PDB file of C-alpha atoms in Angstrom:
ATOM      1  CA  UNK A 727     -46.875 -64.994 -86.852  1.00 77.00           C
ATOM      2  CA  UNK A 728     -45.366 -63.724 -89.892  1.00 81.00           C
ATOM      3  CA  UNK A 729     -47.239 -60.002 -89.571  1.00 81.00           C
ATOM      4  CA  UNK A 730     -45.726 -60.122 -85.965  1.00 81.00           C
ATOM      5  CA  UNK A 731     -42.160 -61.165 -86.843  1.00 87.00           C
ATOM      6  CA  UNK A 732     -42.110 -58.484 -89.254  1.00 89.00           C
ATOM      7  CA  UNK A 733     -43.570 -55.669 -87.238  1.00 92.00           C
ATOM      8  CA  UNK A 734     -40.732 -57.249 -84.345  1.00 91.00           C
ATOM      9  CA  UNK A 735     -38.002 -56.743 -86.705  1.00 92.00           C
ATOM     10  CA  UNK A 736     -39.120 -53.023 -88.447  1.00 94.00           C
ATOM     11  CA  UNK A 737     -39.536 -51.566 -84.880  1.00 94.00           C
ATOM     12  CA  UNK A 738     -36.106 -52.911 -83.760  1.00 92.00           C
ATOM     13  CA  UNK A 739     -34.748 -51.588 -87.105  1.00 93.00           C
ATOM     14  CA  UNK A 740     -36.575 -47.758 -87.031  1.00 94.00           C
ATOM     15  CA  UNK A 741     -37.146 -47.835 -83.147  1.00 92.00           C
ATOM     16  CA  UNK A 742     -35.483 -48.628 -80.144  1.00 91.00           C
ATOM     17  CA  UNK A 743     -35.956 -52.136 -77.797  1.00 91.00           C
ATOM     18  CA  UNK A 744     -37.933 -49.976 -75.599  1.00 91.00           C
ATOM     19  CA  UNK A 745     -41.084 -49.992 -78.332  1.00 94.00           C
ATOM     20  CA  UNK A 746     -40.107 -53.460 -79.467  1.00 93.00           C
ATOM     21  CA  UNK A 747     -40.885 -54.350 -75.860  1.00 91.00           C
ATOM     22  CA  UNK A 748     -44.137 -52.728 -75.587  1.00 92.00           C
ATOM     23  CA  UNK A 749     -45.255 -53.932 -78.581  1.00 94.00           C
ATOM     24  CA  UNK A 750     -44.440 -58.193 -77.470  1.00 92.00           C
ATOM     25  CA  UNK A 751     -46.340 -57.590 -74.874  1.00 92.00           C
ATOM     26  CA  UNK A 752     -49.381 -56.257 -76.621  1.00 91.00           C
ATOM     27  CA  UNK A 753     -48.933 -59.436 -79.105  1.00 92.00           C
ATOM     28  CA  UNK A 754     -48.839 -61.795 -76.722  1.00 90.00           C
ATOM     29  CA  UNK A 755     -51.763 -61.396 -74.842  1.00 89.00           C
ATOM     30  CA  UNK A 756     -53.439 -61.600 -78.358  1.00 92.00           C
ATOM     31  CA  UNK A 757     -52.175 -64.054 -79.589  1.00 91.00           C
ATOM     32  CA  UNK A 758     -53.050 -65.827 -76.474  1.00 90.00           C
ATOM     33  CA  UNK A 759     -56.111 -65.353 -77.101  1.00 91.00           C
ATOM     34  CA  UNK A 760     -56.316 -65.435 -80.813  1.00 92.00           C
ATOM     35  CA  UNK A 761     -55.140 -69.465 -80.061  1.00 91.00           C
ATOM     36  CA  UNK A 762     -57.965 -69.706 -77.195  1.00 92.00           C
ATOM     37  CA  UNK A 763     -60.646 -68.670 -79.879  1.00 92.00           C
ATOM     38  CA  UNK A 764     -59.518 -70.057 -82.667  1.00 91.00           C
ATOM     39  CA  UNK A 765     -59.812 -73.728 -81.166  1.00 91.00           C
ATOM     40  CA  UNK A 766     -63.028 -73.225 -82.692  1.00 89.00           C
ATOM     41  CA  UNK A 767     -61.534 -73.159 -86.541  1.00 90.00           C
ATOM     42  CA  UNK A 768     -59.148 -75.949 -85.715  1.00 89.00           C
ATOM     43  CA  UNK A 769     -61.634 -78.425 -84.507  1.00 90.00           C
ATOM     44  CA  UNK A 770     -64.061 -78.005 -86.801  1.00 88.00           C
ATOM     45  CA  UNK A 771     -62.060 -77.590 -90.281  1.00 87.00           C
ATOM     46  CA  UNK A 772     -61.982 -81.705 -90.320  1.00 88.00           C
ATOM     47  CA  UNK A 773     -65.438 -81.896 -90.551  1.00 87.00           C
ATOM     48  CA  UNK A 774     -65.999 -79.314 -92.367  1.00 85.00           C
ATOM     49  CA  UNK A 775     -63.880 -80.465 -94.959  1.00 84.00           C
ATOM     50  CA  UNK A 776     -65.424 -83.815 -94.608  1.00 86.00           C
ATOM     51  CA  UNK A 777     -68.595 -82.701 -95.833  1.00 84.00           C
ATOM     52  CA  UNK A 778     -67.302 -80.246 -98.937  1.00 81.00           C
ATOM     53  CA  UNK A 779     -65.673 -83.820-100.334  1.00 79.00           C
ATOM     54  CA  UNK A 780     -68.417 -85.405 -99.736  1.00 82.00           C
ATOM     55  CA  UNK A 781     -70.599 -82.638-101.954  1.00 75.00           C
ATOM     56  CA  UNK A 782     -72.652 -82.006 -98.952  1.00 68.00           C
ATOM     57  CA  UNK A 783     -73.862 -78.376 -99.873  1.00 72.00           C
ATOM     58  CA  UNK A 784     -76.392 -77.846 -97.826  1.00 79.00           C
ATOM     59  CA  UNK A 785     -75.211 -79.075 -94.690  1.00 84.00           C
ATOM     60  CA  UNK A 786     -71.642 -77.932 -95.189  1.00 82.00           C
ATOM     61  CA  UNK A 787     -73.202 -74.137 -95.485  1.00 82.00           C
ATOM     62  CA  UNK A 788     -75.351 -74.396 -92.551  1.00 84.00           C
ATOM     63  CA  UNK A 789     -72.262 -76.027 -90.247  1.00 85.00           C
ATOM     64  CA  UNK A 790     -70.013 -73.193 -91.588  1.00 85.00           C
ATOM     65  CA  UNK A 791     -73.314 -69.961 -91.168  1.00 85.00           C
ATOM     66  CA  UNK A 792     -73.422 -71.960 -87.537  1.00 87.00           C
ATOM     67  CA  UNK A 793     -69.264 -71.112 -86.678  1.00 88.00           C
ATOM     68  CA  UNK A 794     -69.335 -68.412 -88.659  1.00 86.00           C
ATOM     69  CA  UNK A 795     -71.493 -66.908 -86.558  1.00 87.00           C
ATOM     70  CA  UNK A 796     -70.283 -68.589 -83.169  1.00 89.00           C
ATOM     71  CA  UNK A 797     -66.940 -67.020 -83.911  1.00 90.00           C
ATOM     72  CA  UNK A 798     -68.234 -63.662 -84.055  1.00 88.00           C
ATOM     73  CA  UNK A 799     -70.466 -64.219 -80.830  1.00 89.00           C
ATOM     74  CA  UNK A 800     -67.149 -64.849 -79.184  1.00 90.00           C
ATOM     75  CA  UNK A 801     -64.664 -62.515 -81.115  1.00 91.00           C
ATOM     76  CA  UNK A 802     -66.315 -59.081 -80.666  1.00 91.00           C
ATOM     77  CA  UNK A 803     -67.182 -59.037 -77.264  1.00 91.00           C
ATOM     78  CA  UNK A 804     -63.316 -59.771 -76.586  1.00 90.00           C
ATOM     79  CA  UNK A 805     -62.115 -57.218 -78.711  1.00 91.00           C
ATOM     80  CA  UNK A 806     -64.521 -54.934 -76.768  1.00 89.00           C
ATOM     81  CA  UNK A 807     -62.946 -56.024 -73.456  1.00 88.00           C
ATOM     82  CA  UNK A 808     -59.424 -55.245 -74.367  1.00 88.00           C
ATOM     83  CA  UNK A 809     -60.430 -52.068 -75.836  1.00 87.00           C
ATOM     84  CA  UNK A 810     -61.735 -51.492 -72.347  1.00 85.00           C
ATOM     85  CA  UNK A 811     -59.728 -53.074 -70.280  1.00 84.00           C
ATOM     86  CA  UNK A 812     -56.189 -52.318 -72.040  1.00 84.00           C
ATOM     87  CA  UNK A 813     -54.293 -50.871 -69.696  1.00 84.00           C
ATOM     88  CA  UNK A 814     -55.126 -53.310 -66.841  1.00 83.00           C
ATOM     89  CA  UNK A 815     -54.704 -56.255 -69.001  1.00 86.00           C
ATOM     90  CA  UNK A 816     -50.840 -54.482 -69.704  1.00 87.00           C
ATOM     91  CA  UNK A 817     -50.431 -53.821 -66.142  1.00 83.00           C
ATOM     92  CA  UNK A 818     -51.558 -57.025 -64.496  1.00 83.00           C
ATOM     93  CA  UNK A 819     -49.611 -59.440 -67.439  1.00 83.00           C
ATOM     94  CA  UNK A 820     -46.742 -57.280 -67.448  1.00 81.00           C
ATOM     95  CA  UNK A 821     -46.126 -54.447 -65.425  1.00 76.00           C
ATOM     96  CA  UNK A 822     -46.877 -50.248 -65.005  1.00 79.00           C
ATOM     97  CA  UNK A 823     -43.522 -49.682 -67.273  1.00 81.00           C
ATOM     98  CA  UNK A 824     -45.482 -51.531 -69.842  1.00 86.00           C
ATOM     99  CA  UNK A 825     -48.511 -49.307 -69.836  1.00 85.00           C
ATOM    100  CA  UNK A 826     -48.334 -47.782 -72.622  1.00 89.00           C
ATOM    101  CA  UNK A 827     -48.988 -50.852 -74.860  1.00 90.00           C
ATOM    102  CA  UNK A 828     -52.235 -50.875 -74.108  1.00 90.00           C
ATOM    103  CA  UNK A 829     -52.495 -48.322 -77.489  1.00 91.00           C
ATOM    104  CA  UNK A 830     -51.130 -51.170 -79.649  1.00 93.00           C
ATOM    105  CA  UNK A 831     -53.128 -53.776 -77.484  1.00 91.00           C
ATOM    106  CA  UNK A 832     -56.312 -52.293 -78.305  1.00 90.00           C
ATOM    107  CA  UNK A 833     -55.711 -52.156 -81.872  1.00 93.00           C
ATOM    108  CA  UNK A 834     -54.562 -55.971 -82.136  1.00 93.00           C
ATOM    109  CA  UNK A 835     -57.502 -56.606 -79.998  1.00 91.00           C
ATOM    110  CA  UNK A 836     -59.771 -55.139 -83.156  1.00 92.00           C
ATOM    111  CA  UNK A 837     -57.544 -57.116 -85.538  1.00 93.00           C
ATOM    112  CA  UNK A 838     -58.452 -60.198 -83.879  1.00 93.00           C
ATOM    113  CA  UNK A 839     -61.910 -60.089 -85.533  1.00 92.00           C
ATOM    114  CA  UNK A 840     -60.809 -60.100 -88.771  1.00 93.00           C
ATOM    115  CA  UNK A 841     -57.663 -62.182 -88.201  1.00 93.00           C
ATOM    116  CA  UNK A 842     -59.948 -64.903 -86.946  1.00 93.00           C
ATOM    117  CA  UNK A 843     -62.700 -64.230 -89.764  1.00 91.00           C
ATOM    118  CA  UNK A 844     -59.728 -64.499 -92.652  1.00 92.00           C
ATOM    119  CA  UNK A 845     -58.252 -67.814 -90.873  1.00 91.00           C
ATOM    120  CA  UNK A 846     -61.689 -69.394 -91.033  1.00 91.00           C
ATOM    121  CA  UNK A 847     -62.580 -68.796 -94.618  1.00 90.00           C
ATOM    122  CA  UNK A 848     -59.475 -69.481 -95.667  1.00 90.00           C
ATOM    123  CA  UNK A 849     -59.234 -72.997 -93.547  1.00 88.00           C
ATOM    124  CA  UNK A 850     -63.103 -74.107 -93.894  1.00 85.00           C
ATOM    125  CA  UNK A 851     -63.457 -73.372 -97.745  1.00 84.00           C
ATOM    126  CA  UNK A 852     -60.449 -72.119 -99.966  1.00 87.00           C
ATOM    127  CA  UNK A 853     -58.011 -75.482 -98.575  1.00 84.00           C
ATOM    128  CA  UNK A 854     -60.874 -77.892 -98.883  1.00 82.00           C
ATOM    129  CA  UNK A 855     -61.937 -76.415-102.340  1.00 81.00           C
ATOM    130  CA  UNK A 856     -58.286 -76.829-103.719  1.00 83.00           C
ATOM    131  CA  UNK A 857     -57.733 -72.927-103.854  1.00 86.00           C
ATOM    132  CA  UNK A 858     -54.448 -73.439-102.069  1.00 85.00           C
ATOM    133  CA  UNK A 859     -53.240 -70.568-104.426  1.00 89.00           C
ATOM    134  CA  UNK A 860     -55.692 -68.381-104.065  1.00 86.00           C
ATOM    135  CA  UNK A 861     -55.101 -68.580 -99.618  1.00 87.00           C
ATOM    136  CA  UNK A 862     -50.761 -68.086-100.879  1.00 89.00           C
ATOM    137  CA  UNK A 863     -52.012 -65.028-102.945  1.00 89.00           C
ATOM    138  CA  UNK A 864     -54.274 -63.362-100.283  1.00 89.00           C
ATOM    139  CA  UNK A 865     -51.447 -64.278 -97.065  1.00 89.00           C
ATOM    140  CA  UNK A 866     -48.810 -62.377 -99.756  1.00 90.00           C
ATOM    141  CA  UNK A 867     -50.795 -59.592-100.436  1.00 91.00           C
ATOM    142  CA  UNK A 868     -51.597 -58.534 -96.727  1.00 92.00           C
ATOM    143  CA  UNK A 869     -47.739 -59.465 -95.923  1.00 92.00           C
ATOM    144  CA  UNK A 870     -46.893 -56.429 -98.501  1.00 93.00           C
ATOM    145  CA  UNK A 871     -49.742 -54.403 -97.353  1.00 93.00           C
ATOM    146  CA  UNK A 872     -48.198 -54.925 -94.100  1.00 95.00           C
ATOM    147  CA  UNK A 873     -44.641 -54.414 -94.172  1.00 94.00           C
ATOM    148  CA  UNK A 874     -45.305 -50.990 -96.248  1.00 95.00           C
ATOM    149  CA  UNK A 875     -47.670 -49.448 -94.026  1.00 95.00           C
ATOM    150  CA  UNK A 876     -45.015 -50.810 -91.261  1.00 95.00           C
ATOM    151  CA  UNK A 877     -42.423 -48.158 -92.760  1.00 95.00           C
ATOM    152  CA  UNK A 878     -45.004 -44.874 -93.201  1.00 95.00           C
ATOM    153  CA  UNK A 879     -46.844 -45.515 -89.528  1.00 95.00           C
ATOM    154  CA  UNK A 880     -43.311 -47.108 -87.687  1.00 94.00           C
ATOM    155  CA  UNK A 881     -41.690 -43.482 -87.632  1.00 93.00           C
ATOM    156  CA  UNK A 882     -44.779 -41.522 -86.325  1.00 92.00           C
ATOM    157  CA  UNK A 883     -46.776 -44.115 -83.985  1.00 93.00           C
ATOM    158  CA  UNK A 884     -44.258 -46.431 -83.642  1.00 92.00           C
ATOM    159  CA  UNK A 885     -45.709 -49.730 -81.853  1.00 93.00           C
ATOM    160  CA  UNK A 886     -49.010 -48.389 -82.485  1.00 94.00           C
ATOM    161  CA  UNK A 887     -48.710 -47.781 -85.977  1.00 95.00           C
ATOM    162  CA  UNK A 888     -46.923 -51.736 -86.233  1.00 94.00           C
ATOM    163  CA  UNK A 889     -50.337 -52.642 -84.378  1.00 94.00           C
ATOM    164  CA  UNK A 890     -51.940 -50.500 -86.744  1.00 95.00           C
ATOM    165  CA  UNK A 891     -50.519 -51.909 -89.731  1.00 95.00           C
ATOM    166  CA  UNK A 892     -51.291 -55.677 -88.673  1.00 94.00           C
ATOM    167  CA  UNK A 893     -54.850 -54.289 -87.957  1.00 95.00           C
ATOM    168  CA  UNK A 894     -55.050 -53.415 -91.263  1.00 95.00           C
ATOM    169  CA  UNK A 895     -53.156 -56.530 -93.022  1.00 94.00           C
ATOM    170  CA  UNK A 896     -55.593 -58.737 -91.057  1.00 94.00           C
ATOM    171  CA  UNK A 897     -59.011 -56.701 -92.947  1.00 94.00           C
ATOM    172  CA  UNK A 898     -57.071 -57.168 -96.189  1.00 93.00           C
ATOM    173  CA  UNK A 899     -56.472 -60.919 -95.489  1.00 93.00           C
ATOM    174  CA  UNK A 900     -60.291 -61.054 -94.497  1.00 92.00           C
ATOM    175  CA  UNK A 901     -61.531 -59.652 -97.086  1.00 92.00           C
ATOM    176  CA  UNK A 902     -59.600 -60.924 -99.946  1.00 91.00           C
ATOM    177  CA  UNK A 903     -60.373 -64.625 -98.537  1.00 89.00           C
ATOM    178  CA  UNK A 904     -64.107 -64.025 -98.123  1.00 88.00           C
ATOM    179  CA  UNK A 905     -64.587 -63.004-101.928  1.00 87.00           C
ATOM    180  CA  UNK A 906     -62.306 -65.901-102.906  1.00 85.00           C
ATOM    181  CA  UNK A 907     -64.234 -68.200-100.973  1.00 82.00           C
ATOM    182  CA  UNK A 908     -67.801 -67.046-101.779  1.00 78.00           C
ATOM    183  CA  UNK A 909     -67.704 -68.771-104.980  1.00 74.00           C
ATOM    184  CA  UNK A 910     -67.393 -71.598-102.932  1.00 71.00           C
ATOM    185  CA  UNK A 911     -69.955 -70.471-100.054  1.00 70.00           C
ATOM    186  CA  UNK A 912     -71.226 -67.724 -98.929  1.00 67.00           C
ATOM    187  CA  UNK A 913     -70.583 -67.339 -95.267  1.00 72.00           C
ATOM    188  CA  UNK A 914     -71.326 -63.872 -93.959  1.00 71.00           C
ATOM    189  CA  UNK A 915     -72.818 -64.210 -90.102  1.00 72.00           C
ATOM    190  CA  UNK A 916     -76.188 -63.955 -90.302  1.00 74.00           C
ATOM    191  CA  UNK A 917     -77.598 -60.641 -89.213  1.00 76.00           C
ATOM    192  CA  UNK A 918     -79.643 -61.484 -85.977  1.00 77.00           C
ATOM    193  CA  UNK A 919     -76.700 -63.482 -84.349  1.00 76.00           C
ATOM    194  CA  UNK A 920     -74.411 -60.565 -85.491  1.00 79.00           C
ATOM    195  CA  UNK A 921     -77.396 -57.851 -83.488  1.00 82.00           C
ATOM    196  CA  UNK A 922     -76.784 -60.270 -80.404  1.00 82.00           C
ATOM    197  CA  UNK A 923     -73.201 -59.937 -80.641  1.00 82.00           C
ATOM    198  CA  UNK A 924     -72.973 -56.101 -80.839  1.00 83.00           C
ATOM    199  CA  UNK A 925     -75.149 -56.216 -77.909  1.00 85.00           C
ATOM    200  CA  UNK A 926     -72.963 -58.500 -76.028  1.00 82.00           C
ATOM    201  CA  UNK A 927     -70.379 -55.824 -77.203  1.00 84.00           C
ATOM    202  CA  UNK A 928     -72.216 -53.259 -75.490  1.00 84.00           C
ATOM    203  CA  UNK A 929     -72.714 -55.102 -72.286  1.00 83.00           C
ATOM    204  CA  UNK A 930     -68.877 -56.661 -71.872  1.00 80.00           C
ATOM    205  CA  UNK A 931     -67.904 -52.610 -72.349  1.00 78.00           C
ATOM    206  CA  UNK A 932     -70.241 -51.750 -69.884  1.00 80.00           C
ATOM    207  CA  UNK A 933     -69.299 -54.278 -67.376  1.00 77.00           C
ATOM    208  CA  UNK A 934     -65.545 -53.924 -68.344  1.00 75.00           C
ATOM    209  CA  UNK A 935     -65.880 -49.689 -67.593  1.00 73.00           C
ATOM    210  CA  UNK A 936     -67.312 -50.625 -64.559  1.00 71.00           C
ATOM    211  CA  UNK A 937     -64.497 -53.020 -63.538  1.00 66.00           C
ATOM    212  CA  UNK A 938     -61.619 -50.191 -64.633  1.00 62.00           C
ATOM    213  CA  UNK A 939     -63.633 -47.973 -62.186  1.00 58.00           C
ATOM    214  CA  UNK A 940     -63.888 -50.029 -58.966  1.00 58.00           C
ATOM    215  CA  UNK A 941     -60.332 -51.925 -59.932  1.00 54.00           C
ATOM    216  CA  UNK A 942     -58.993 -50.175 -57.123  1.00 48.00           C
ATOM    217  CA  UNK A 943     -61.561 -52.664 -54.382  1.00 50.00           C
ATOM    218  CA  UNK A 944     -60.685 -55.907 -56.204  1.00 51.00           C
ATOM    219  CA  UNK A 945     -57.266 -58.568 -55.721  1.00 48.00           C
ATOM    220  CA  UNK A 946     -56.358 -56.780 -59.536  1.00 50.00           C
ATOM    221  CA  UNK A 947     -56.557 -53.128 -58.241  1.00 52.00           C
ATOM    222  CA  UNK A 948     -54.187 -54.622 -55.168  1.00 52.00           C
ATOM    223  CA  UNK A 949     -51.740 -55.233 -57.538  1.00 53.00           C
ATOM    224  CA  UNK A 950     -52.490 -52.453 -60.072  1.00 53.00           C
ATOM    225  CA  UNK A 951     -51.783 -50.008 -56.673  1.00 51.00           C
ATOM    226  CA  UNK A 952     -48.073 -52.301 -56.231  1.00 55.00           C
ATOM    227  CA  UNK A 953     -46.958 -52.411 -59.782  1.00 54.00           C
ATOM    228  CA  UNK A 954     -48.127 -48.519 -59.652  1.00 50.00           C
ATOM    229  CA  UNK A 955     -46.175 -47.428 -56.066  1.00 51.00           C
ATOM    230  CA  UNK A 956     -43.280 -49.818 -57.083  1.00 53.00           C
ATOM    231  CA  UNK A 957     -43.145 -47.684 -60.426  1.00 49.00           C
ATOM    232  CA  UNK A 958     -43.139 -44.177 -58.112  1.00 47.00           C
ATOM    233  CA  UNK A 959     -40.230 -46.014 -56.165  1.00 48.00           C
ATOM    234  CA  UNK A 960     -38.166 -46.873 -59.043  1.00 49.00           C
ATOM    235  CA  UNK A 961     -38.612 -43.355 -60.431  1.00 47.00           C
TER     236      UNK A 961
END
């Protein structure tokens, strides 16, 4: 919320409402599903924290490999779709005026990876272990990496450098909370559920390239053509 306020108010400020429109858009669908994903974190954290104050170690790490790896089963084959599907996610949520956010909508769909990768470290082991400091240091840091990067990209890419820049922020925030929290646990997805998910990846893009091809024989690519001829219209 904070990286999207702040990208809100530097493209109002360097921009025009135009790009501050395309770029709400983009962050909403996200976010939408950001929430949708992340019910995973949310329900889990209890228990999770459960078992660190209990001194559980064993079975605390192999709950936490376990959603670890379940939320990047679930998060990479997403981000795949709205890399593929961008522009008909933009047109069918919003309309063809708006296609041109599905630039910034493809790089917030990347940024949900690591977005939901930093939110789980930093919710399953740096608040249960007491860093509380340590999760306020890393959120500042990627707020300043952020907001800078927001005033070198903002003038060239406009919303897709603000997309870019919360793409970014969200690594930073990722990384800085894993190596906090690995003294804590180590929690990298294991390697042969993160093979099955790159090969989900391939498949959803596959399917999804597929979809964007034959759009134009579905209920979507009905109103894909309206939004489209009621753009032609208008122009």
């Amino acid at each position: 919320m904070l990286y999207v306020s702040a990208d809100v108010a530097q493209l109002g400020v360097m921009t025009s409402d135009y790009y501050v429109g395309l770029y709400s858009v983009a962050s909403k669908v996200t976010a939408l599903l950001k929430q949708l994903l992340g019910a995973v974190i949310v329900v889990t954290v209890p228990r999770l924290a459960c078992l660190y104050g209990q001194k559980d170690g064993e079975f605390f790490q192999k709950l936490a490999r376990q959603i670890a790896d379940l939320l990047v089963m679930l998060a990479l084959p997403a981000a795949c779709a709205l890399f593929a599907l961008g522009e008909e996610v933009v047109i069918l949520t919003a309309d063809l005026d708006f296609a041109p956010a599905a630039g910034s909508m493809k790089l917030l769909g990347l940024a949900l990876v690591f977005s939901l990768l930093g939110w789980f470290y930093m919710a399953a082991v740096l608040v249960p272990a007491r860093q509380k400091r340590a999760a306020l240091l890393a959120i500042s840091i990627a707020s300043v990496v952020n907001v800078s990067l927001n005033f070198l990209l903002i003038p060239a890419f406009k919303e897709a450098g603000a997309a870019l820049a919360t793409l970014l922020a969200d690594l930073v925030t990722c990384l800085a909370c894993y190596f906090l929290a690995k003294k804590s646990a180590r929690l990298l997805p294991s390697g042969k559920k993160l093979a099955s998910s790159l090969l989900a990846c391939l498949y959803v893009t596959g399917s999804c390239w597929n979809l964007s091809v034959e759009v134009d024989g579905s209920k979507k690519g009905e109103i894909f053509v309206k939004n489209r001829q009621k753009a032609l219209v208008k122009r």
